[in-house]
XYZ file of C-alpha atoms in Angstrom:
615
model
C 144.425 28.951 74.921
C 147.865 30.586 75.398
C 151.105 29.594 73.852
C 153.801 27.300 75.329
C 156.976 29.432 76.052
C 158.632 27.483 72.476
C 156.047 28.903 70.506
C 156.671 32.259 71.567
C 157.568 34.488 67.996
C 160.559 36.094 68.586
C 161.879 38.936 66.146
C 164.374 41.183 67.486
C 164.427 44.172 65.530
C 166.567 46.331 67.390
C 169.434 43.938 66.885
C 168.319 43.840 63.013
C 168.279 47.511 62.882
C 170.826 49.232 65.076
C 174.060 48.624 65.666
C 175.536 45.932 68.549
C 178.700 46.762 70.494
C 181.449 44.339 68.866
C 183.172 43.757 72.980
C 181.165 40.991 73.609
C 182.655 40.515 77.092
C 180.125 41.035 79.772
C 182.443 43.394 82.451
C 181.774 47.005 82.268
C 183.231 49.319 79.451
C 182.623 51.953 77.568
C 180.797 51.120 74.470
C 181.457 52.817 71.648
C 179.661 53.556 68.516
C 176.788 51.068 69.538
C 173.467 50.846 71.197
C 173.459 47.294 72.223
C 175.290 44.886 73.726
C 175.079 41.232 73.204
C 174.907 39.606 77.483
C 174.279 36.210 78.720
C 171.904 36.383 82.193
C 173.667 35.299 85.242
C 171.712 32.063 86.843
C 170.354 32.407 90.063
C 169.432 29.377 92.782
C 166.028 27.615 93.276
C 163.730 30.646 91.770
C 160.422 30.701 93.346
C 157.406 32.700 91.534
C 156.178 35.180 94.011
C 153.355 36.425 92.036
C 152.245 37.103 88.181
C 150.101 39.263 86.357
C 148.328 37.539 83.895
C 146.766 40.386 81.792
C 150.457 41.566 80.887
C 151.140 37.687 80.152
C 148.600 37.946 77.740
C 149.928 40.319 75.508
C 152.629 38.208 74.441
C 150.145 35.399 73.908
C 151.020 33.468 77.295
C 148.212 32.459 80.293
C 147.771 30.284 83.419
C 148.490 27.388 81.278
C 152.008 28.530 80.201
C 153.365 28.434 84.134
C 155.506 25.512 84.383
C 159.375 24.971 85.906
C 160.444 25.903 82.230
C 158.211 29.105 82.694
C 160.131 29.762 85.861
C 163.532 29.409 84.518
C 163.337 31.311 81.298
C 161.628 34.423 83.607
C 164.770 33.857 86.107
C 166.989 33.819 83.294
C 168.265 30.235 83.641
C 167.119 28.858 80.695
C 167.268 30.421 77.361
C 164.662 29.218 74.739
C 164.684 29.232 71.205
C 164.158 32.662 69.232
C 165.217 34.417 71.971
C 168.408 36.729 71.993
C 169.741 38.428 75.074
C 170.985 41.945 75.102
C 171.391 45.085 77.222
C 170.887 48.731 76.269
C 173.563 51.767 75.849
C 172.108 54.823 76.831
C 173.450 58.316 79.046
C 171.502 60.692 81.138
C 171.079 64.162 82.689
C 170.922 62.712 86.181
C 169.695 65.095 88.856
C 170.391 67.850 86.243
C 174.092 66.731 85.213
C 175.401 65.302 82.380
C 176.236 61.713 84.110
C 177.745 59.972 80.880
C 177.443 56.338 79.890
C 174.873 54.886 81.986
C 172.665 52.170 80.453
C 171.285 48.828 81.281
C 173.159 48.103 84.612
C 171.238 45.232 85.769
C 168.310 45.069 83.161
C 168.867 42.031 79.886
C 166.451 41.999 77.227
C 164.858 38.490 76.323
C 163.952 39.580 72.920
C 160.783 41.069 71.086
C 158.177 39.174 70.494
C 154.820 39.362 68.073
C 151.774 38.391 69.707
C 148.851 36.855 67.769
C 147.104 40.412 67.022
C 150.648 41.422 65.377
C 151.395 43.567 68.130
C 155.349 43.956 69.021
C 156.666 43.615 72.674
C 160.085 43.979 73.853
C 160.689 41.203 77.429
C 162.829 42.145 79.618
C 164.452 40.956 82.858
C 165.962 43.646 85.325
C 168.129 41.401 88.246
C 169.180 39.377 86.033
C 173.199 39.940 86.356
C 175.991 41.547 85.364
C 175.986 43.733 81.678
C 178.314 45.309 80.487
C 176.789 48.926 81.769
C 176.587 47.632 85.466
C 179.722 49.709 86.734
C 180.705 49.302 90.551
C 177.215 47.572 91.279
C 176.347 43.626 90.530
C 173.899 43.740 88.019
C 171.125 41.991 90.501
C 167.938 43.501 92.174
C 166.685 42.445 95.664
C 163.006 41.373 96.556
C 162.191 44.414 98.101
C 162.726 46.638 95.084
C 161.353 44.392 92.324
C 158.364 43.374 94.237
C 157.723 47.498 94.494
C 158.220 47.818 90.373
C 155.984 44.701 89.850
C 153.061 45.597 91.944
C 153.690 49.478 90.671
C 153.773 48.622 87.296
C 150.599 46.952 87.411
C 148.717 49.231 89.422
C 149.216 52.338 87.008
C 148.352 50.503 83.882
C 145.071 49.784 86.243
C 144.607 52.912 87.131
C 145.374 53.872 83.124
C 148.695 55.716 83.565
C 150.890 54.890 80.450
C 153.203 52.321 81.487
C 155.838 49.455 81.296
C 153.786 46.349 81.888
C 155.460 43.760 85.109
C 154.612 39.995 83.939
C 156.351 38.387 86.620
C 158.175 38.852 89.838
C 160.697 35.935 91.057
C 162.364 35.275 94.561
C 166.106 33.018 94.690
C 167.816 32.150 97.329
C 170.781 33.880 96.555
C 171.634 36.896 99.047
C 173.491 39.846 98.372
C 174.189 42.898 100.647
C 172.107 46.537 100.541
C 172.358 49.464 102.777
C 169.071 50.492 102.124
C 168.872 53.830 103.619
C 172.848 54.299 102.833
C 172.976 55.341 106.920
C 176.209 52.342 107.100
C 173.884 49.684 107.996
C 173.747 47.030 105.259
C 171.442 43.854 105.533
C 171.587 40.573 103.133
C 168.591 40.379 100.966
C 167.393 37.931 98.636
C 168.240 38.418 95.010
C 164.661 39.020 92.699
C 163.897 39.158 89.126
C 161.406 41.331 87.559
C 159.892 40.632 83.961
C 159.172 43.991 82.149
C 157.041 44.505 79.211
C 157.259 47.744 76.939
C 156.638 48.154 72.927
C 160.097 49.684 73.564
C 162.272 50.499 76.043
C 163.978 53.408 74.430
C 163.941 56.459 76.394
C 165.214 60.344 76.035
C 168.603 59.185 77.271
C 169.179 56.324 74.111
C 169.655 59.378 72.429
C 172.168 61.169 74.467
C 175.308 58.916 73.569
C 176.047 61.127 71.112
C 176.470 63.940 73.066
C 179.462 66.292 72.734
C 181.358 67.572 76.021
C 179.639 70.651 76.932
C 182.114 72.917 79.541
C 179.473 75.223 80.401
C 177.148 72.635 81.773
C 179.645 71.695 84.589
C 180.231 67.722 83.473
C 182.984 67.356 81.207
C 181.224 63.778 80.332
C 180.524 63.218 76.921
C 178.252 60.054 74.854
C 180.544 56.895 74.220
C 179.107 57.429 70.427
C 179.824 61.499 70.529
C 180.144 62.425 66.865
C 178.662 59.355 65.109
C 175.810 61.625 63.784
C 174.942 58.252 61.273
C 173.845 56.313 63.969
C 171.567 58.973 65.985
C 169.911 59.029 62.261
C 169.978 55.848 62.231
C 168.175 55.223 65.636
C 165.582 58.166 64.949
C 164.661 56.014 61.614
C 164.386 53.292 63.327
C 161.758 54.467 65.812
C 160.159 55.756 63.558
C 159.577 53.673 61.258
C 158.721 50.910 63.929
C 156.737 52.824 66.803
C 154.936 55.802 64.683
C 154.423 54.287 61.663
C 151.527 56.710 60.594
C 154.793 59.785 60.610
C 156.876 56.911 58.462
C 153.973 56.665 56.039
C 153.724 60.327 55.235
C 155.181 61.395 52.142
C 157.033 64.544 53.706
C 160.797 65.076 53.945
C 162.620 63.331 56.605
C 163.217 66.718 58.741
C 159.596 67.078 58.879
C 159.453 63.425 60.282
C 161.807 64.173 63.136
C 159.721 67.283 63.899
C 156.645 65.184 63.892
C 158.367 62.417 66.080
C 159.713 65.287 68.432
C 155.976 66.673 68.689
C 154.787 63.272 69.574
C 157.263 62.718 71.957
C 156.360 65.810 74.046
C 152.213 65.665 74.130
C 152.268 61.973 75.176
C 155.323 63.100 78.372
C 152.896 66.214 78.635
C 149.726 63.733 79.110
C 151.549 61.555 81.055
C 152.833 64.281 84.066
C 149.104 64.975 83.862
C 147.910 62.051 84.549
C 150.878 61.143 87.336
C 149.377 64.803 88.767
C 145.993 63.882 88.491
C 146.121 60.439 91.099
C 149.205 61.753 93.015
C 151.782 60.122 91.868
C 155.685 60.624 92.163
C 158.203 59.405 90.616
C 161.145 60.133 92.175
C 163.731 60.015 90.144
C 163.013 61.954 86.585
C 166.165 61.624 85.418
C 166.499 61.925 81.385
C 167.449 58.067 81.448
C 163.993 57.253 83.067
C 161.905 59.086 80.287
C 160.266 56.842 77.529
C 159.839 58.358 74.023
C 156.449 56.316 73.846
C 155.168 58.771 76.953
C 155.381 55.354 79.276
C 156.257 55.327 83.414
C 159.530 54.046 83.088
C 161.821 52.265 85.792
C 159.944 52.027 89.282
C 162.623 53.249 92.009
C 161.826 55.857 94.719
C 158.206 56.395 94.066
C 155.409 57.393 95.741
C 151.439 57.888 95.809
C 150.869 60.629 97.976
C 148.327 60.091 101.388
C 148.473 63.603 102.667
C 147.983 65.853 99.889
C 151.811 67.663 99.797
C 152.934 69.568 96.842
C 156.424 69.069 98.406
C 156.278 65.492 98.001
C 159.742 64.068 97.736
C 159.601 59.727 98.080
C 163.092 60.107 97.423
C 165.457 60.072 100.075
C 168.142 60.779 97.675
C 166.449 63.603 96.396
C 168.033 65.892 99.419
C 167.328 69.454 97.262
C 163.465 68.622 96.235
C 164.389 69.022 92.125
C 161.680 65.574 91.741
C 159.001 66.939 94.380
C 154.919 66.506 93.111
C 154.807 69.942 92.263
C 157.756 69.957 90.376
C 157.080 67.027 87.932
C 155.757 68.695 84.998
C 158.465 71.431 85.455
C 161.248 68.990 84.826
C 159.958 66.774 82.481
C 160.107 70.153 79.809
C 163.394 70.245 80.728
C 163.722 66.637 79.956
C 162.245 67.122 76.578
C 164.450 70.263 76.263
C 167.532 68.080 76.623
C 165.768 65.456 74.080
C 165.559 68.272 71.113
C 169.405 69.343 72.208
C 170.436 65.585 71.854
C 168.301 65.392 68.141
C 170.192 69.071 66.812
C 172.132 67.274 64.566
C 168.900 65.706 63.258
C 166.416 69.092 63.709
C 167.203 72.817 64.261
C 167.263 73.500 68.317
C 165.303 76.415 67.141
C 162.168 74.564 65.586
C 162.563 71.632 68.794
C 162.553 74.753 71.200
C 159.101 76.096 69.412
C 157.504 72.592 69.345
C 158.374 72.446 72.926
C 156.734 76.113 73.848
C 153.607 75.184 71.910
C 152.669 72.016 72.677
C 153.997 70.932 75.992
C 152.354 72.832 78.717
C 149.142 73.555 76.958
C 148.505 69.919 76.409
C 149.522 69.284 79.992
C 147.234 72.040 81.199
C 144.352 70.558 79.398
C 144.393 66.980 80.188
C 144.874 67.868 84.018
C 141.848 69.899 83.817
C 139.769 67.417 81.958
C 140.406 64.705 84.374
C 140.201 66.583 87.740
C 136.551 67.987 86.523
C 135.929 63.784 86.417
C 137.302 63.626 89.875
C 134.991 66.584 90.638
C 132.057 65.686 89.183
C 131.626 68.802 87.354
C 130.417 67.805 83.697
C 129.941 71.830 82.519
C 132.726 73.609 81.984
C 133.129 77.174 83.545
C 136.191 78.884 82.452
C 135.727 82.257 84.365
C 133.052 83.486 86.909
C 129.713 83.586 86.164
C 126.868 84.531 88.218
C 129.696 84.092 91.563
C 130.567 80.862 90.983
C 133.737 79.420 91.036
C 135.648 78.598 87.671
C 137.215 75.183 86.880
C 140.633 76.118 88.206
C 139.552 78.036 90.825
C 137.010 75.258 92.157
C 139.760 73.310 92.079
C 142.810 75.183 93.141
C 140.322 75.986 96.480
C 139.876 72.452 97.063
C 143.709 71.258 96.755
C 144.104 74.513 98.949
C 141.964 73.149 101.565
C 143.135 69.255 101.270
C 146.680 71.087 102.178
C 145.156 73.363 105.030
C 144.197 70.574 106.925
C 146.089 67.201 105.986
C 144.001 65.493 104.343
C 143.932 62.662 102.349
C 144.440 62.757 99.029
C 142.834 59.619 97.172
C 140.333 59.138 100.146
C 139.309 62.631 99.506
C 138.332 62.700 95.944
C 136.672 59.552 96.289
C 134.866 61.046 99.554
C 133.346 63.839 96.935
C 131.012 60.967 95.404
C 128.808 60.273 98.398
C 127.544 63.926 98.153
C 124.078 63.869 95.860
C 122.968 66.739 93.863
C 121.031 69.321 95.016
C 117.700 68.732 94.486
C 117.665 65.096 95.133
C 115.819 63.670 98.153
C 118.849 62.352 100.009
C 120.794 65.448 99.054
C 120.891 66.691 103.251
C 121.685 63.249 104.301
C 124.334 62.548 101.937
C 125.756 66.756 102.878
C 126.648 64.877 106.624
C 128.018 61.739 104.970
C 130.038 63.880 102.835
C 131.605 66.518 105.395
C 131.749 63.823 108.467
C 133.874 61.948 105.652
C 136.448 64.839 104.614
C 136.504 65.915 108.507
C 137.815 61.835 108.559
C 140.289 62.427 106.249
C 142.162 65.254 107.364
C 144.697 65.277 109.738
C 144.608 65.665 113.640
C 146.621 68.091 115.706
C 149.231 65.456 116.719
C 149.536 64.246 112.809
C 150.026 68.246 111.775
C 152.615 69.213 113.938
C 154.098 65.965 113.362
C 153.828 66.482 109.347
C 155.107 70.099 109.754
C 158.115 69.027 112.045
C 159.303 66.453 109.882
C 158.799 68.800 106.730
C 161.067 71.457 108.627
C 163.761 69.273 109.990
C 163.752 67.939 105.897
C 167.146 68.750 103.721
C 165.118 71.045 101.114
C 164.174 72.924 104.063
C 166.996 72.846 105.982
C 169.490 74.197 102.800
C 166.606 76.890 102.102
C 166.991 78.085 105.756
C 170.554 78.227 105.298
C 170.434 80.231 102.380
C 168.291 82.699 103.510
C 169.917 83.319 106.531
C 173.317 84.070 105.032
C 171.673 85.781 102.337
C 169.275 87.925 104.121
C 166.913 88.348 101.078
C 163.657 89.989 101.690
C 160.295 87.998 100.841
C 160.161 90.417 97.919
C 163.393 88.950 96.518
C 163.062 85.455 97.276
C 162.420 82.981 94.435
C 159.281 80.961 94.525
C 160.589 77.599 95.526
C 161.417 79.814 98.804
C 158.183 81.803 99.247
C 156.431 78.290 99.416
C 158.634 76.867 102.045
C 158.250 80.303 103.870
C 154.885 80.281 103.947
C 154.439 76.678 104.950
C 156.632 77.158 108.370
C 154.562 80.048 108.896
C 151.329 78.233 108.576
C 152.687 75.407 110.652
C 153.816 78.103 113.372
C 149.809 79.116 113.544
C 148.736 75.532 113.627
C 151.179 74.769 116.632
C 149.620 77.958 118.609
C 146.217 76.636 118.002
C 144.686 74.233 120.843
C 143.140 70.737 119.593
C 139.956 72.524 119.697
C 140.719 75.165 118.004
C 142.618 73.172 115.517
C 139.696 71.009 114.904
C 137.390 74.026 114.387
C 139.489 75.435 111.996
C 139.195 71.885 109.999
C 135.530 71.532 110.096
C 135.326 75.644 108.910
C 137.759 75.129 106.366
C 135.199 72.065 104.642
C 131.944 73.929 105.445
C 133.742 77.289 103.149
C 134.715 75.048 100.503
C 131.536 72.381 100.672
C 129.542 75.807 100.016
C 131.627 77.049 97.126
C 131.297 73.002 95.581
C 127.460 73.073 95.927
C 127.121 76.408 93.829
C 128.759 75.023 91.392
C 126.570 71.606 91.623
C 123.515 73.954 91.286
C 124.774 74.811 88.095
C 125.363 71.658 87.057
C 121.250 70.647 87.314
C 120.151 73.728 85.623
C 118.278 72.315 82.847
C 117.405 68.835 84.768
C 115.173 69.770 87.573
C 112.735 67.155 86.736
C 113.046 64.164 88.999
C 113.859 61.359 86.430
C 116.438 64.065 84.746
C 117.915 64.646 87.840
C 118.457 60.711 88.858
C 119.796 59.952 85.690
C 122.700 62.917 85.950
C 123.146 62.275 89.253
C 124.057 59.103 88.894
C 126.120 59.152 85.246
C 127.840 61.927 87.530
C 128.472 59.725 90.563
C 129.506 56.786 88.038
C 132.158 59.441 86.137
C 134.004 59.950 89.562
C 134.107 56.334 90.906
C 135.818 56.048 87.471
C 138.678 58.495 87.795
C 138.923 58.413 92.007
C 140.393 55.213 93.109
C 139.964 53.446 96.262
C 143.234 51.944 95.948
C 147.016 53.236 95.055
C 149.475 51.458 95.957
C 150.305 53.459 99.017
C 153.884 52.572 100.784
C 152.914 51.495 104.099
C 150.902 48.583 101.800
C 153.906 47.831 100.135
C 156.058 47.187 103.199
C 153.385 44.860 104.354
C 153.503 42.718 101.682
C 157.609 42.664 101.077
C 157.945 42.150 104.863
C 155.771 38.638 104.267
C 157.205 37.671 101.144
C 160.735 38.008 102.511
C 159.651 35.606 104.945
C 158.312 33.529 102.398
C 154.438 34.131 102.239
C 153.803 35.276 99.003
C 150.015 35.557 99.596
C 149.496 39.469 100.620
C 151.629 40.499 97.429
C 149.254 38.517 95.550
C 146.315 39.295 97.832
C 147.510 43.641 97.184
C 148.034 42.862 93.263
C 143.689 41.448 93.340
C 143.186 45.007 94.668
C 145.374 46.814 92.585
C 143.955 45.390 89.381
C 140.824 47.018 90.062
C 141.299 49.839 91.914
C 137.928 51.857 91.033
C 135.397 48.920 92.298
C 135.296 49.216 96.055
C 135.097 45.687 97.923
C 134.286 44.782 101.220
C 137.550 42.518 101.496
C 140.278 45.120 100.379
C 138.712 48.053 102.840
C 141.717 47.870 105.115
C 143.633 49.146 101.848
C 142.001 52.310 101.877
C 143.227 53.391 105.355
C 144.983 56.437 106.310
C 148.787 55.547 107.226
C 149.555 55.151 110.712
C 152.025 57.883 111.699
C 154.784 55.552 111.554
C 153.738 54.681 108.594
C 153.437 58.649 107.085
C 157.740 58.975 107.149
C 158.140 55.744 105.128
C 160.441 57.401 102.075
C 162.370 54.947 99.839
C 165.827 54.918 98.949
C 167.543 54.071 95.488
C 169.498 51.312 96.715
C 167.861 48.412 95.045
């Protein structure tokens, strides 16, 4: 049985530990020489629970029992209960790739930390809940379409087991507050929301940027509110340290090898985490250095998007006008992340040793947790890292596939999970399952109307659109144009064969395209039975094979035409498809007969859905 919300063990140690700006007054200023700021939430009118998730509940000890008007309140922020403190955060960030200054905890206020019966420390926090002192020109509140996104989000990745900040609660007022969503000069009211966050910490890359000195070079002139106070960044490292890795605090080394350690840590979890966001086609968005977590978590749910049509270009971000977030670009810019991390630490480590960690570890543990888990997707248990006997290697099994997925439009989730329907060769439905396979990835992939739709809106985009305008006025030859360019170059091209093509044609080309690659897959499937050509061999791999994929290929992401759907009825007051979406999302690898309309292809309405950050 869970805990009432009274019995709930608070302990606060960031307030404890680090030091708490001494302006209590909650309007925005500068805070100096501090990482916290003491803030009262702001009440909001006749909160309604929308939806909960219980399993993140749990881990601080409460259930279905616990959910009560009190329970209500205290997640609003209306009602403060004993052993809890409120506070905000101070931290700064390279945003878009400048140096943006004090930024912190604009509409986010921390409830407190909290042990849990197996000793485990989590840090509560509501984001909506008001004004803090870091909330600048904006009003400190969130509206129900954004915080039902970072709920249902939040939730869906720590199903889909994506390191993340957990969502415990999302709650509806009837207060209304204006948002031009799409910043196009047409603002709407929207209700005022409150999301409840979970996270063994909040602190991210940017927590330790406040320090930062005024670099001219860079183009900001900003600097960190706490620029100079080298005792405090030591004083914040130590403290993470010694309370989120304690097996680095417990080594008997000095405390520059510590830092080091921590700094390591810091970049093979973000390396393992781009891998895994690569892996199920996810994008963030917005990959700012204030939205990294030094525990390797997804941190603060704005612009993102899981990917239907495979598109390395990817950008769910409408602010994101030159592409620097795109898919392909994620693990790109989370090394430079980590490379502004180690520059915010020099006073702490040597740029020099951060800058080596960073070369050694980084990409090669990216490299190799994105290969382990596509060969799940796959099904490909034996490794192959070159040719042998004309088969396709890992990469190159894989790269052809992605290649192909892009060739024709198709599907990204629905495609990987497509691959498990095929038997091995060998098998008596193996022929059968060939047509149930191919007739399935032919599904997936996009018609004539949806490609020249796709490639129109991808020309007509601003990434492509500024490109175009460069080269033109440049004149560069192919040979001297970056790669960023040679990609967009080669896309219009495609796109100007594709619109040449009739629908027959087009279609041919789509079933050709499978039938090379479906050859190429089955090779290496061959290989994989070598050594189990005996029937009852053969069953068993076969199906610890087909039981490996249906573990790493979803059925369900949370895709944003499903999002819309349920925001559209719970601003109307019918909470029942977010809660209906969240059943889904809990279990995304179990496919049921009641959640297959989940698991559709967008309409092409549906395909230019991109999300703003106006929240």
């Amino acid at each position: 049985m869970g805990k009432t919300l009274n019995e709930l063990n608070f302990v606060n140690g960031v307030l404890k530990n680090l030091p708490v700006d001494e302006d209590h007054s909650e309007h925005p200023h500068t805070v100096h020489n501090a990482c916290f700021s003491l803030v009262k939430p702001t009440p909001l009118p006749n909160p309604r629970l929308v939806c909960h998730s219980l399993s993140a509940l749990k881990l601080i000890d409460l259930d279905e029992l616990s959910i009560d008007e009190q329970f209500v309140r205290f997640f609003t922020g209306n009602e403060i209960i004993p052993g809890s403190e409120t506070f905000s955060h101070c931290y700064c960030g390279h945003q878009f790739g400048t140096f943006a200054g004090q930024l912190g905890d604009g509409a986010a206020i921390y409830l407190g930390e909290i042990v849990n019966s197996k000793n485990e420390h989590w840090e509560l926090q509501l984001k909506g809940a008001g004004l803090t002192p870091y909330s600048r020109d904006a009003d400190g509140r969130k509206v129900l379409r954004s915080s039902l996104r970072e709920f249902l989000c939040s939730e869906a990745m720590h199903s889909l087991g994506i390191p993340t900040t957990r969502a415990a609660t999302c709650i509806v007022s009837d207060k209304k507050i204006a948002r031009d969503q799409f910043y196009d000069g047409n603002p709407k009211m929207e209700n005022c929301a409150v999301v409840s966050r979970l996270a063994q910490s909040f602190i991210r890359f940017g927590s330790f940027e406040i320090f930062k000195p005024r670099n001219v070079d860079s183009g900001s002139w900003a600097v960190g509110p706490s620029v100079g106070r080298h005792d405090i960044l030591a004083q914040l490292a130590d403290y993470v340290i010694k309370s989120l890795f304690p097996a680095i605090d417990s080594m008997e080394i000095t405390q520059l090898e510590k830092y080091k350690l921590f700094y390591k840590e810091v970049v093979i979890s973000t390396a393992k985490l781009t891998a895994k966001w690569q892996a199920v086609g996810f994008v963030h968005g917005v990959l700012n250095t204030d939205n990294m977590s030094i525990l390797g978590l997804t941190l603060d749910y704005g612009p993102f998007g899981f990917m239907d049509r495979f598109d390395p270009d990817h950008i769910p971000n409408t602010s994101d006008t030159n592409g620097r977030y795109r898919f392909r670009e994620q693990p790109v810019v989370c090394a430079w992340n980590l490379r502004k991390l180690a520059e915010a630490l020099r006073p702490l480590v040597s740029l020099d040793e951060t800058t080596d960690i960073l070369s050694e570890h980084y990409f090669p543990a990216h490299q190799s947790d994105f290969m382990a888990i596509m060969m799940r997707k796959l099904g490909l248990l034996k490794s192959l890292e070159s040719d042998q006997e004309n088969l396709l290697s890992d990469q190159e099994v894989l790269s052809e596939f992605l290649q192909t997925l892009l060739k024709v439009g198709g599907d990204y989730t629905n495609s990987f999970r497509a691959l498990s329907k095929l038997s091995l060769p060998g098998m008596e439905t193996f022929d059968e399952d060939f047509e149930k396979t191919r007739d399935e990835l032919i599904k997936q992939s996009s018609t004539h109307d949806e490609m020249n739709d796709y490639f129109l809106n991808y020309r007509i985009s601003s990434m492509v659109q500024m490109k175009l305008m460069q080269l033109k006025f440049s004149g560069q030859a192919e040979a001297e144009m970056d790669d960023k360019t040679k990609q967009i170059v080669s896309r219009l091209q495609y796109h100007q064969y594709i619109s040449e093509l009739t629908t027959e044609e087009y279609t041919k080309e789509v079933h050709e395209s499978w039938d090379s690659w479906l050859k190429k897959y089955i090779d290496r499937l061959n290989h994989e039975v070598v050594g189990h050509e005996e029937e009852k061999e053969l069953k068993l791999l076969d199906e610890k094979r087909k039981k490996l994929m249906n573990a790493n290929n979803p059925c369900y992401v949370l895709r944003n035409y499903l999002a819309e759907e349920a925001i559209k009825k719970a601003e109307s007051g019918d909470f029942s498809e977010a809660k209906k979406l969240l059943s889904a999302l809990e279990d995304p690898f179990t496919e049921r007969a009641e959640f297959a309309h989940y698991t559709q292809k967008p309409t092409k309405s549906a395909c230019k859905l991109r999300v703003s950050c106006s929240s």
